[in-house]
Coordinates of C-alpha atoms in Angstrom, one line a residue:
M1025 CA 34.1 39.2 197.5
E1026 CA 30.6 39.7 198.6
D1027 CA 27.7 39.5 196.1
G1028 CA 26.8 42.9 196.6
D1029 CA 30.3 44.1 195.5
R1030 CA 30.4 41.6 192.8
N1031 CA 27.1 42.9 191.4
A1032 CA 28.6 46.5 191.6
L1033 CA 31.7 45.8 189.8
T1034 CA 29.9 43.6 187.1
S1035 CA 27.6 46.7 186.5
A1036 CA 30.7 49.1 186.4
L1037 CA 32.3 46.7 183.7
V1038 CA 29.4 46.8 181.7
Q1039 CA 29.0 50.4 181.8
Q1040 CA 32.7 51.0 180.9
N1041 CA 32.2 48.7 177.8
Y1042 CA 29.3 50.5 176.8
A1043 CA 31.6 53.8 177.1
F1044 CA 34.1 52.2 174.8
V1045 CA 31.6 51.2 172.4
A1046 CA 29.9 54.5 172.1
S1047 CA 33.3 56.2 171.5
F1048 CA 34.4 54.0 168.8
A1049 CA 30.8 54.4 167.1
V1050 CA 31.4 58.0 167.1
I1051 CA 34.7 58.0 165.5
L1052 CA 33.6 55.2 163.1
W1053 CA 30.6 57.2 162.1
E1054 CA 32.9 60.3 161.4
C1055 CA 35.2 58.1 159.3
L1056 CA 32.3 56.8 157.1
I1057 CA 30.6 60.4 156.4
S1058 CA 33.8 62.0 155.6
F1059 CA 35.6 59.3 153.9
R1060 CA 35.0 60.5 150.5
Q1061 CA 36.4 63.8 151.3
E1062 CA 39.5 62.1 153.0
V1063 CA 40.3 60.5 149.8
K1064 CA 39.8 63.6 147.8
Y1065 CA 41.6 66.1 149.8
V1066 CA 44.0 64.3 152.3
W1067 CA 45.2 61.2 150.3
C1068 CA 46.1 63.6 147.5
C1069 CA 47.5 66.3 149.9
P1070 CA 50.9 67.6 148.6
S1071 CA 52.0 67.9 152.4
K1072 CA 53.2 64.5 153.7
A1073 CA 53.3 65.7 157.2
T1074 CA 49.6 66.6 156.9
K1075 CA 48.6 63.4 155.4
Y1076 CA 50.4 61.3 158.2
L1077 CA 49.1 63.3 161.1
F1078 CA 45.4 63.0 159.8
L1079 CA 45.9 59.2 159.2
F1080 CA 47.5 58.8 162.7
C1081 CA 44.9 60.9 164.7
R1082 CA 42.1 58.9 163.0
Y1083 CA 43.0 55.4 162.6
Y1084 CA 45.1 55.5 166.0
A1085 CA 42.2 56.4 167.9
M1086 CA 40.1 53.8 166.2
G1087 CA 42.5 51.0 167.0
Y1088 CA 42.7 52.3 170.6
F1089 CA 39.0 51.8 171.1
I1090 CA 38.8 48.5 169.3
A1091 CA 41.6 47.3 171.7
C1092 CA 39.7 48.8 174.9
S1093 CA 36.4 47.0 173.8
I1094 CA 38.2 43.7 173.3
F1095 CA 40.1 43.7 176.4
G1096 CA 36.8 45.0 178.2
T1097 CA 35.0 41.8 177.1
Q1098 CA 37.8 39.2 178.2
W1099 CA 37.9 40.9 181.7
T1100 CA 35.6 38.9 183.9
L1101 CA 35.3 38.7 187.7
R1102 CA 36.2 35.0 187.6
N1103 CA 39.7 36.0 186.1
P1104 CA 40.7 39.0 188.1
I1105 CA 43.5 41.1 186.8
S1106 CA 46.7 41.7 188.5
S1107 CA 47.7 45.5 189.9
K1108 CA 51.0 45.1 187.8
R1109 CA 48.6 44.7 184.3
C1110 CA 46.0 47.2 185.6
R1111 CA 49.2 49.5 186.0
T1112 CA 50.4 49.0 182.5
W1113 CA 46.7 49.4 181.1
F1114 CA 46.7 52.7 182.9
L1115 CA 49.9 53.9 181.1
I1116 CA 48.6 52.9 177.9
H1117 CA 45.8 55.1 178.5
V1118 CA 48.0 58.1 179.4
A1119 CA 50.3 57.5 176.5
S1120 CA 47.5 57.1 173.9
F1121 CA 45.8 60.3 174.9
G1122 CA 49.4 62.0 174.6
F1123 CA 50.0 61.0 171.2
V1124 CA 46.7 62.2 169.8
H1125 CA 47.1 65.5 171.8
T1126 CA 50.6 65.8 170.3
G1127 CA 49.2 65.4 166.8
I1128 CA 46.7 68.4 167.2
Q1129 CA 49.4 70.3 169.0
L1130 CA 51.8 70.1 166.0
I1131 CA 48.9 71.2 163.5
L1132 CA 48.3 74.4 166.0
T1133 CA 52.2 74.9 166.0
R1134 CA 52.5 74.9 162.3
K1135 CA 49.3 77.4 162.1
V1136 CA 51.1 79.8 164.4
F1137 CA 54.4 79.4 162.3
N1138 CA 52.4 80.4 159.2
L1139 CA 50.5 83.3 160.9
Y1140 CA 53.7 85.0 162.2
E1141 CA 55.4 85.2 158.9
R1142 CA 57.3 81.8 159.4
S1143 CA 58.7 82.8 162.5
T1144 CA 61.1 80.0 163.2
P1145 CA 62.0 80.8 166.9
L1146 CA 58.5 81.4 168.1
A1147 CA 57.5 78.0 166.4
T1148 CA 60.4 76.2 167.8
G1149 CA 59.9 77.6 171.4
L1150 CA 56.2 76.6 171.2
F1151 CA 57.0 73.1 170.3
A1152 CA 59.7 72.9 172.8
L1153 CA 57.2 73.8 175.5
H1154 CA 54.8 71.1 174.4
C1155 CA 57.4 68.6 174.5
I1156 CA 58.3 69.5 178.2
Q1157 CA 54.5 69.2 178.7
V1158 CA 54.2 65.8 177.2
G1159 CA 57.3 64.5 179.0
G1160 CA 56.0 65.9 182.3
T1161 CA 52.8 64.1 181.7
F1162 CA 54.5 60.8 181.2
I1163 CA 56.3 61.2 184.2
W1164 CA 53.6 62.3 186.4
G1165 CA 51.3 59.5 185.0
Y1166 CA 53.9 57.0 186.1
N1167 CA 54.1 58.4 189.6
I1168 CA 50.3 58.5 189.7
S1169 CA 50.1 54.9 188.5
A1170 CA 52.5 53.8 191.3
S1171 CA 50.2 55.5 194.1
L1172 CA 46.9 54.1 192.8
N1173 CA 45.0 51.0 194.1
F1174 CA 43.5 49.0 191.5
N1175 CA 40.5 46.7 191.9
P1176 CA 39.7 43.6 189.7
I1177 CA 38.4 45.6 186.8
C1178 CA 41.2 48.1 186.7
N1179 CA 39.3 51.1 188.4
S1180 CA 41.6 52.8 190.7
G1181 CA 41.5 54.4 194.1
N1182 CA 43.4 57.1 196.3
V1183 CA 43.8 59.3 193.6
P1184 CA 46.6 61.9 194.5
N1185 CA 46.2 65.5 194.4
H1186 CA 49.1 66.2 191.8
I1187 CA 46.8 64.9 189.1
F1188 CA 45.6 68.5 189.0
S1189 CA 49.3 69.6 188.0
V1190 CA 49.1 67.3 184.8
V1191 CA 45.7 68.8 183.8
A1192 CA 46.9 72.3 184.4
T1193 CA 50.1 72.0 182.5
V1194 CA 48.2 70.7 179.4
I1195 CA 45.4 73.5 179.7
C1196 CA 48.2 76.2 180.1
V1197 CA 50.0 75.0 176.8
Q1198 CA 46.9 75.1 174.9
C1199 CA 45.8 78.5 176.0
M1200 CA 49.1 79.8 175.3
T1201 CA 48.8 78.4 171.6
W1202 CA 45.4 79.5 170.9
T1203 CA 46.4 83.1 172.4
L1204 CA 48.8 83.4 169.8
I1205 CA 46.4 82.2 167.1
L1206 CA 43.6 84.4 168.0
R1207 CA 45.7 87.4 168.5
K1208 CA 46.5 87.1 164.7
V1209 CA 43.1 86.0 163.5
W1210 CA 40.9 88.7 165.2
K1211 CA 43.1 91.4 163.5
V1212 CA 41.3 90.3 160.2
Q1213 CA 38.0 88.8 161.6
P1214 CA 35.6 90.6 164.1
R1215 CA 35.7 89.2 167.4
F1216 CA 32.0 87.9 167.4
F1217 CA 31.2 86.3 164.1
P1218 CA 27.7 87.4 162.7
R1219 CA 26.6 84.1 161.5
W1220 CA 27.4 81.1 163.9
R1221 CA 26.1 78.4 161.5
R1222 CA 28.8 79.5 158.9
Y1223 CA 31.5 79.8 161.5
L1224 CA 30.6 76.2 162.9
L1225 CA 31.6 75.0 159.3
T1226 CA 35.1 76.6 159.5
S1227 CA 38.3 75.1 160.3
E1228 CA 38.9 77.3 163.3
A1229 CA 35.7 76.4 164.9
H1230 CA 36.4 72.7 164.5
A1231 CA 39.7 73.1 166.3
K1232 CA 38.3 75.2 169.2
L1233 CA 35.3 73.2 169.9
S1234 CA 37.6 69.9 170.0
C1235 CA 40.2 71.4 172.2
G1236 CA 37.5 73.0 174.6
L1237 CA 35.3 70.0 175.0
C1238 CA 38.4 67.6 175.5
F1239 CA 39.9 69.8 178.2
V1240 CA 36.6 70.6 180.0
A1241 CA 35.9 66.8 180.0
I1242 CA 39.4 66.2 181.4
L1243 CA 38.9 68.8 184.1
F1244 CA 35.5 67.5 185.1
N1245 CA 36.8 63.9 185.3
A1246 CA 39.8 64.7 187.2
S1247 CA 37.9 66.6 189.7
H1248 CA 35.3 64.0 190.1
S1249 CA 37.8 61.4 190.6
F1250 CA 39.6 63.2 193.2
V1251 CA 36.8 64.0 195.2
N1252 CA 35.4 60.4 195.1
Q1253 CA 38.7 58.8 195.2
R1254 CA 38.0 56.8 192.6
S1255 CA 39.2 56.8 188.7
A1256 CA 38.1 54.9 185.8
P1257 CA 40.4 55.2 182.8
V1258 CA 37.5 54.9 180.2
Y1259 CA 36.0 58.0 181.6
L1260 CA 39.1 59.9 182.1
F1261 CA 40.5 59.4 178.6
A1262 CA 38.1 57.7 176.2
F1263 CA 35.7 60.5 175.8
P1264 CA 38.6 63.2 175.5
M1265 CA 40.5 61.1 172.8
A1266 CA 37.4 60.6 170.8
V1267 CA 36.7 64.4 170.8
L1268 CA 40.3 65.2 170.0
S1269 CA 40.2 62.8 167.0
V1270 CA 37.3 64.0 165.5
G1271 CA 38.1 67.6 165.9
T1272 CA 41.7 67.3 164.6
C1273 CA 40.4 65.4 161.3
R1274 CA 37.8 67.9 160.6
Y1275 CA 40.1 70.7 161.1
I1276 CA 42.7 69.3 158.7
L1277 CA 39.6 68.4 156.3
Q1278 CA 38.6 71.9 156.1
V1279 CA 42.1 73.3 155.9
E1280 CA 42.9 71.2 152.9
K1281 CA 39.4 71.9 151.2
D1282 CA 40.0 75.6 151.7
R1283 CA 43.6 75.4 150.1
D1284 CA 42.1 73.3 147.2
L1285 CA 39.4 76.1 146.8
R1286 CA 42.0 78.8 146.7
E1287 CA 44.2 77.0 144.3
E1288 CA 41.2 76.6 142.0
L1289 CA 40.6 80.2 142.0
V1290 CA 44.1 81.5 141.6
E1291 CA 44.2 79.2 138.6
A1292 CA 41.0 80.6 137.4
V1293 CA 42.2 84.3 138.0
N1294 CA 45.5 83.4 136.4
T1295 CA 43.7 82.0 133.2
L1296 CA 41.5 85.2 133.0
K1297 CA 44.5 87.4 133.5
G1298 CA 46.6 85.7 130.8
R1299 CA 43.7 85.9 128.5
G1300 CA 43.2 89.7 129.1
E1301 CA 46.8 90.3 128.7
Q1302 CA 46.9 88.3 125.2
F1303 CA 43.6 90.5 124.2
V1304 CA 45.4 93.6 125.1
S1305 CA 48.5 92.8 123.3
E1306 CA 46.6 91.7 120.3
K1307 CA 44.7 95.1 120.4
Q1308 CA 47.9 97.0 120.6
S1309 CA 49.7 95.0 117.7
I1310 CA 46.7 95.7 115.5
S1311 CA 46.4 99.5 116.6
H1312 CA 50.4 99.8 115.7
G1313 CA 49.9 98.0 112.2
D1314 CA 51.7 94.9 113.2
T1315 CA 50.7 91.5 111.8
L1316 CA 47.7 89.9 113.1
P1317 CA 47.8 87.1 115.4
A1318 CA 48.3 83.5 113.9
Q1319 CA 44.9 82.2 115.0
D1320 CA 43.2 85.1 113.6
Q1321 CA 44.7 85.5 110.2
H1322 CA 42.3 83.4 108.5
Q1323 CA 39.6 85.8 109.7
H1324 CA 41.2 88.9 108.1
S1325 CA 41.5 87.4 104.5
P1326 CA 40.7 90.1 101.8
Q1327 CA 37.0 90.1 100.8
P1328 CA 35.9 90.2 97.3
P1329 CA 35.2 93.6 95.6
E1330 CA 31.3 94.1 96.0
E1331 CA 29.2 94.5 92.7
T1332 CA 28.0 97.6 91.6
P1333 CA 24.3 97.9 92.7
S1334 CA 21.7 98.8 90.0
P1335 CA 20.4 101.9 89.7
L1336 CA 16.9 100.8 90.1
S1337 CA 15.8 98.4 92.7
H1338 CA 13.8 95.3 91.9
T1339 CA 10.4 96.9 93.1
E1340 CA 10.8 100.0 90.9
A1341 CA 11.9 98.1 87.7
L1342 CA 9.0 95.7 88.2
S1343 CA 6.5 98.7 88.6
I1344 CA 7.8 100.4 85.6
R1345 CA 7.6 97.2 83.3
T1346 CA 3.8 96.6 84.5
S1347 CA 3.1 100.4 83.7
N1348 CA 4.7 99.9 80.2
S1349 CA 2.7 96.7 79.5
H1350 CA -0.4 98.4 80.9
V1351 CA -0.1 101.5 78.6
E1352 CA 0.7 99.4 75.5
R1353 CA -2.6 97.6 75.7
H1354 CA -4.6 100.5 75.9
N1355 CA -6.0 102.3 72.6
L1356 CA -6.3 105.9 72.5
G1357 CA -9.9 105.7 71.2
A1358 CA -10.8 103.2 73.6
V1359 CA -9.4 105.2 76.6
V1360 CA -11.1 108.4 75.3
S1361 CA -14.5 106.6 75.3
N1362 CA -14.1 104.8 78.4
F1363 CA -12.6 107.7 80.3
P1364 CA -14.3 110.9 78.6
Y1365 CA -13.5 112.9 81.9
L1366 CA -9.7 112.7 81.4
R1367 CA -7.7 115.9 80.5
G1368 CA -7.5 116.3 76.7
A1369 CA -10.3 114.0 76.0
E1370 CA -12.6 116.6 74.2
S1371 CA -9.5 118.0 72.2
Y1372 CA -8.8 114.5 71.1
K1373 CA -12.2 114.1 69.9
L1374 CA -12.4 117.5 68.0
H1375 CA -9.1 116.7 66.1
R1376 CA -10.3 113.2 65.4
N1377 CA -13.4 114.5 63.8
R1378 CA -11.6 117.2 61.8
R1379 CA -9.2 114.8 60.5
S1380 CA -11.9 112.1 59.6
M1381 CA -13.9 114.8 57.8
A1382 CA -10.8 116.1 55.8
T1383 CA -9.8 112.4 55.0
T1384 CA -13.3 111.7 53.4
S1385 CA -13.6 115.0 51.7
T1386 CA -10.1 115.0 49.8
N1387 CA -10.1 111.1 48.8
D1388 CA -6.2 111.1 48.6
S1389 CA -4.0 108.2 47.2
P1390 CA -3.2 105.2 49.6
R1391 CA 0.2 106.9 49.9
S1392 CA -1.3 110.0 51.4
S1393 CA -3.7 108.0 53.4
S1394 CA -0.9 106.0 54.7
D1395 CA 1.2 109.2 55.5
G1396 CA -1.9 110.8 57.2
A1397 CA -2.5 107.8 59.1
S1398 CA 1.0 107.7 60.3
R1399 CA 0.5 111.4 61.1
H1400 CA -2.5 110.9 63.3
T1401 CA -0.8 107.8 65.0
V1402 CA 1.6 108.6 67.9
S1403 CA 3.9 105.5 68.9
V1404 CA 4.9 105.7 72.5
Q1405 CA 7.7 103.6 73.1
M1406 CA 9.0 103.0 76.8
S1407 CA 12.4 101.4 77.0
H1408 CA 15.2 101.0 79.5
L1409 CA 18.3 102.5 78.1
W1410 CA 21.4 101.5 80.2
G1411 CA 24.1 103.5 78.4
S1412 CA 26.2 106.4 79.8
D1413 CA 23.0 107.7 81.5
A1414 CA 22.1 104.6 83.2
A1415 CA 25.6 104.2 84.5
A1416 CA 25.5 107.6 85.8
G1417 CA 22.4 106.5 87.8
L1418 CA 19.6 108.4 85.6
G1419 CA 17.6 105.3 85.5
P1420 CA 15.1 104.5 82.6
V1421 CA 14.6 106.9 80.0
L1422 CA 11.3 107.5 78.0
H1423 CA 11.4 108.3 74.5
V1424 CA 8.7 109.5 72.4
A1425 CA 9.2 108.8 68.8
A1426 CA 6.9 110.6 66.2
S1427 CA 6.6 110.3 62.7
E1428 CA 7.8 113.4 60.6
G1429 CA 5.1 115.7 58.8
T1430 CA 5.8 116.8 55.3
D1431 CA 4.4 120.1 55.9
V1432 CA 4.2 122.8 58.6
D1433 CA 0.4 122.8 59.0
D1434 CA 0.4 119.2 59.7
Q1435 CA 3.1 119.4 62.3
V1436 CA 1.3 122.0 63.8
D1437 CA -1.9 119.7 63.9
E1438 CA 0.0 116.8 64.8
M1439 CA 1.5 119.0 67.8
E1440 CA -1.9 119.7 69.0
E1441 CA -2.9 116.0 68.8
R1442 CA 0.2 115.1 70.6
Q1443 CA -0.7 117.3 73.4
S1444 CA -4.1 115.8 73.8
T1445 CA -2.5 112.3 73.4
S1446 CA -0.3 112.8 76.1
N1447 CA -2.9 114.2 78.2
I1448 CA -4.9 111.2 77.9
K1449 CA -2.0 109.0 78.5
I1450 CA -0.9 110.8 81.7
G1451 CA -4.7 110.5 82.9
S1452 CA -4.5 106.9 82.4
L1453 CA -1.3 106.7 84.2
H1454 CA -2.7 108.3 87.1
S1455 CA -5.6 106.0 87.3
S1456 CA -2.9 103.0 87.5
S1457 CA -1.7 102.3 90.9
S1458 CA 1.4 100.5 89.7
L1459 CA 3.2 104.1 89.0
N1460 CA 4.5 106.3 91.7
S1461 CA 4.6 110.2 91.5
E1462 CA 8.1 110.3 90.4
Q1463 CA 7.6 108.2 87.3
L1464 CA 4.4 110.0 86.3
R1465 CA 6.7 113.3 86.6
Q1466 CA 9.3 112.0 84.2
F1467 CA 6.8 110.7 81.9
Y1468 CA 5.2 114.2 81.9
N1469 CA 8.5 116.1 81.2
D1470 CA 9.8 113.7 78.6
T1471 CA 6.6 114.1 76.8
W1472 CA 6.7 117.9 76.6
N1473 CA 10.2 118.4 76.3
I1474 CA 10.6 116.2 73.2
G1475 CA 8.7 117.8 70.5
P1476 CA 8.7 116.9 66.7
F1477 CA 11.4 119.7 66.2
M1478 CA 13.6 118.4 68.7
A1479 CA 13.1 114.8 67.7
S1480 CA 14.0 115.4 64.1
G1481 CA 17.1 117.4 65.0
P1482 CA 18.4 120.4 63.0

């Protein structure tokens, strides 16, 4: 082997090893960033078939690339590989790609089965067609490997033209499957999704992209190998397998995530629906006079009877009490001298002067003087009587008690004096800010309606 050929083969071997390592790094990175979701959604998945397909598509591809990297480092130009071993290695590449492709085909077949109302004949026919395609791929791969000429690094020459038959069969089966899927999906969704960023996160987008990139790569590599009559298995199978593995695993993860979200929503809706039905049933039972629910019986215990409110509020009682003490502190003489402008002050002065002149001229006995003093003194007593009137809500009653006179003249004089006294007291009450108009009106009426004749009785 010449030095130029040796250097070319060495460079090609290094590039193949780099390609295997790069494909393995892509799958490893995808595994690391989605491992948490894998544990959450796939490992706890109720469907064992989905779980096994996911684990196979991910970890079988990782093992494939690890094996290719190890074998690639052992192949050197000093130890050339025989054609028989290269042929076996080529068939391993074909079988590995066929297994991973079968995984995604099973997933798509199950999707068709669910979309078409669990149509068993349709799913069975599609799966049988895929089995025929896989079997034909293995047969054609074996025939192609027999016609290939392998060099020391297992790159082949003399590529036959029926390699395109294998590629065309695989693409036709995939196109048929996606036609059945999109025929149902596009009836629900618009053909052109308005937001591409959101669409790229869906499971359908993952499956479409993985299958599309895979078969574009296969078609390009097959055409390139046929034109140059030189084929490298790493370029023909490694990159399509990496794309299929990543796309299939993302598709399964997204489907399981959507299923888990739907279950949570259904559970929440059922919970709210149950609470609503319970609430409606409780309302109906209450409206029909049935017994209350057990959890609400303690909330509907009979309430104790309310106490009868007092006829007067606290503010009114306090104001009347203050006015009583204020009135009792005033002397009539002091009020007249301090407030001469009050109504009845002049009349009170005239009566007082006349009484004083009559008292000094007659010089009566102590008893008569005491009687006169009792006739001239008016005792206004304000008290709250909570008898039958208070129970009826009449409030406090003002009583004016006057001493009885012994003759009619004294009674007339006493009435006139009472008028002046009441006028003075009413004026003083007007000057006090603690009484309102209603209390003044009641005091005025009681004073004029209860005279000496009515107070003494018949």
